[in-house]
Amino acid sequence: MSKIKELAEKYKLNKDEDFWLHPQSQKWIIKHDAIERIAVKEGVEQGAIQPLNSTETLVRFLVTMKLGERVVTSVGEADTKNCKMGYLGCMAEKRGIDRCVLKLIEAYEYGVYSEVEADDFAKSKE
């Protein structure tokens, strides 16, 4: 059974609503809201969110999260080159949180990414 099927069953995710196959990269993409639900179900604890740097065109946070005894840290970043929305701090925070949760549930090793990691990952409106 593929990892995305395992994730869908375990966390009650709906294909096309919560996740989809990105046609260009052939990677599975999960919505931010679904990742938030996974974090709650797993009992992921949010640790520190520390600013690394921030300008008018760039925001980077160091995000730490914990699941049981396992602690992961990742960078959440957004800048005017990789984020179309004007709220760079919010997007940087989302990206860092999603990256940590996906690391904690070991989804990255199976080619599963968050929709907020790249504007290109947004679901097409076909």
One Martini backbone bead per residue (centre of mass of N, CA, C, O) as a GRO file, in nm:
protein
  126
    1MET     BB    1   0.097   0.035   0.021
    2SER     BB    2   0.076   0.352   0.002
    3LYS     BB    3   0.134   0.631   0.182
    4ILE     BB    4  -0.119   0.794   0.100
    5LYS     BB    5  -0.319   0.573   0.181
    6GLU     BB    6  -0.238   0.560   0.474
    7LEU     BB    7  -0.298   0.855   0.541
    8ALA     BB    8  -0.594   0.859   0.452
    9GLU     BB    9  -0.690   0.647   0.653
   10LYS     BB   10  -0.575   0.747   0.926
   11TYR     BB   11  -0.692   1.071   0.866
   12LYS     BB   12  -0.938   1.101   0.680
   13LEU     BB   13  -0.875   1.157   0.376
   14ASN     BB   14  -0.965   1.339   0.079
   15LYS     BB   15  -0.965   1.315  -0.232
   16ASP     BB   16  -0.928   1.647  -0.368
   17GLU     BB   17  -0.956   1.792  -0.083
   18ASP     BB   18  -0.668   1.707   0.077
   19PHE     BB   19  -0.546   1.564  -0.191
   20TRP     BB   20  -0.289   1.547  -0.460
   21LEU     BB   21  -0.156   1.519  -0.779
   22HIS     BB   22   0.122   1.653  -0.912
   23PRO     BB   23   0.182   1.664  -1.244
   24GLN     BB   24   0.483   1.763  -1.273
   25SER     BB   25   0.617   1.595  -1.008
   26GLN     BB   26   0.455   1.348  -0.880
   27LYS     BB   27   0.341   1.466  -0.615
   28TRP     BB   28   0.209   1.476  -0.306
   29ILE     BB   29  -0.056   1.692  -0.192
   30ILE     BB   30  -0.124   1.875   0.108
   31LYS     BB   31  -0.323   2.040   0.293
   32HIS     BB   32  -0.298   2.245   0.555
   33ASP     BB   33  -0.555   2.157   0.709
   34ALA     BB   34  -0.476   1.854   0.716
   35ILE     BB   35  -0.216   1.893   0.877
   36GLU     BB   36  -0.352   2.007   1.125
   37ARG     BB   37  -0.520   1.752   1.186
   38ILE     BB   38  -0.281   1.563   1.220
   39ALA     BB   39  -0.148   1.710   1.457
   40VAL     BB   40  -0.382   1.670   1.653
   41LYS     BB   41  -0.408   1.360   1.640
   42GLU     BB   42  -0.093   1.316   1.727
   43GLY     BB   43   0.012   1.549   1.931
   44VAL     BB   44   0.147   1.793   1.831
   45GLU     BB   45   0.398   2.013   1.942
   46GLN     BB   46   0.459   2.341   1.983
   47GLY     BB   47   0.719   2.539   1.968
   48ALA     BB   48   0.937   2.736   1.857
   49ILE     BB   49   0.934   3.070   1.701
   50GLN     BB   50   1.205   3.198   1.517
   51PRO     BB   51   1.361   3.461   1.402
   52LEU     BB   52   1.594   3.519   1.143
   53ASN     BB   53   1.446   3.706   0.916
   54SER     BB   54   1.338   4.051   0.817
   55THR     BB   55   1.165   4.202   0.550
   56GLU     BB   56   0.979   4.329   0.294
   57THR     BB   57   1.077   4.047   0.110
   58LEU     BB   58   1.147   3.872   0.388
   59VAL     BB   59   1.083   3.553   0.566
   60ARG     BB   60   1.228   3.381   0.862
   61PHE     BB   61   1.178   3.070   1.035
   62LEU     BB   62   1.226   2.882   1.332
   63VAL     BB   63   1.084   2.559   1.367
   64THR     BB   64   0.946   2.379   1.652
   65MET     BB   65   0.864   2.028   1.703
   66LYS     BB   66   0.661   1.768   1.879
   67LEU     BB   67   0.673   1.394   1.909
   68GLY     BB   68   0.714   1.308   2.186
   69GLU     BB   69   1.063   1.268   2.169
   70ARG     BB   70   1.042   1.405   1.898
   71VAL     BB   71   1.248   1.655   1.735
   72VAL     BB   72   1.188   1.932   1.510
   73THR     BB   73   1.353   2.142   1.263
   74SER     BB   74   1.254   2.428   1.061
   75VAL     BB   75   1.217   2.624   0.777
   76GLY     BB   76   1.033   2.922   0.730
   77GLU     BB   77   0.960   3.065   0.407
   78ALA     BB   78   0.924   3.403   0.254
   79ASP     BB   79   0.890   3.567  -0.064
   80THR     BB   80   0.838   3.760  -0.348
   81LYS     BB   81   0.934   3.504  -0.532
   82ASN     BB   82   0.750   3.255  -0.358
   83CYS     BB   83   0.505   3.472  -0.297
   84LYS     BB   84   0.193   3.619  -0.371
   85MET     BB   85   0.127   3.693  -0.104
   86GLY     BB   86   0.144   3.960   0.145
   87TYR     BB   87   0.187   3.736   0.393
   88LEU     BB   88   0.486   3.631   0.480
   89GLY     BB   89   0.471   3.544   0.778
   90CYS     BB   90   0.237   3.344   0.754
   91MET     BB   91   0.370   3.161   0.539
   92ALA     BB   92   0.625   3.089   0.695
   93GLU     BB   93   0.480   2.950   0.925
   94LYS     BB   94   0.329   2.734   0.766
   95ARG     BB   95   0.576   2.602   0.638
   96GLY     BB   96   0.717   2.519   0.899
   97ILE     BB   97   0.492   2.348   1.020
   98ASP     BB   98   0.447   2.151   0.787
   99ARG     BB   99   0.734   2.040   0.778
  100CYS     BB  100   0.738   1.924   1.063
  101VAL     BB  101   0.499   1.732   1.043
  102LEU     BB  102   0.604   1.568   0.798
  103LYS     BB  103   0.855   1.471   0.950
  104LEU     BB  104   0.714   1.333   1.197
  105ILE     BB  105   0.542   1.132   0.985
  106GLU     BB  106   0.726   1.053   0.736
  107ALA     BB  107   0.641   1.182   0.436
  108TYR     BB  108   0.886   1.275   0.260
  109GLU     BB  109   1.002   0.987   0.180
  110TYR     BB  110   0.716   0.969  -0.017
  111GLY     BB  111   0.642   1.248  -0.164
  112VAL     BB  112   0.520   1.451   0.057
  113TYR     BB  113   0.345   1.768   0.045
  114SER     BB  114   0.277   2.095   0.084
  115GLU     BB  115   0.092   2.350  -0.055
  116VAL     BB  116   0.280   2.592   0.083
  117GLU     BB  117   0.575   2.539  -0.043
  118ALA     BB  118   0.433   2.616  -0.329
  119ASP     BB  119   0.258   2.777  -0.564
  120ASP     BB  120   0.269   2.529  -0.769
  121PHE     BB  121   0.091   2.331  -0.569
  122ALA     BB  122  -0.158   2.426  -0.651
  123LYS     BB  123  -0.464   2.364  -0.731
  124SER     BB  124  -0.627   2.314  -0.996
  125LYS     BB  125  -0.931   2.463  -1.170
  126GLU     BB  126  -1.067   2.221  -1.360
   0.00000   0.00000   0.00000
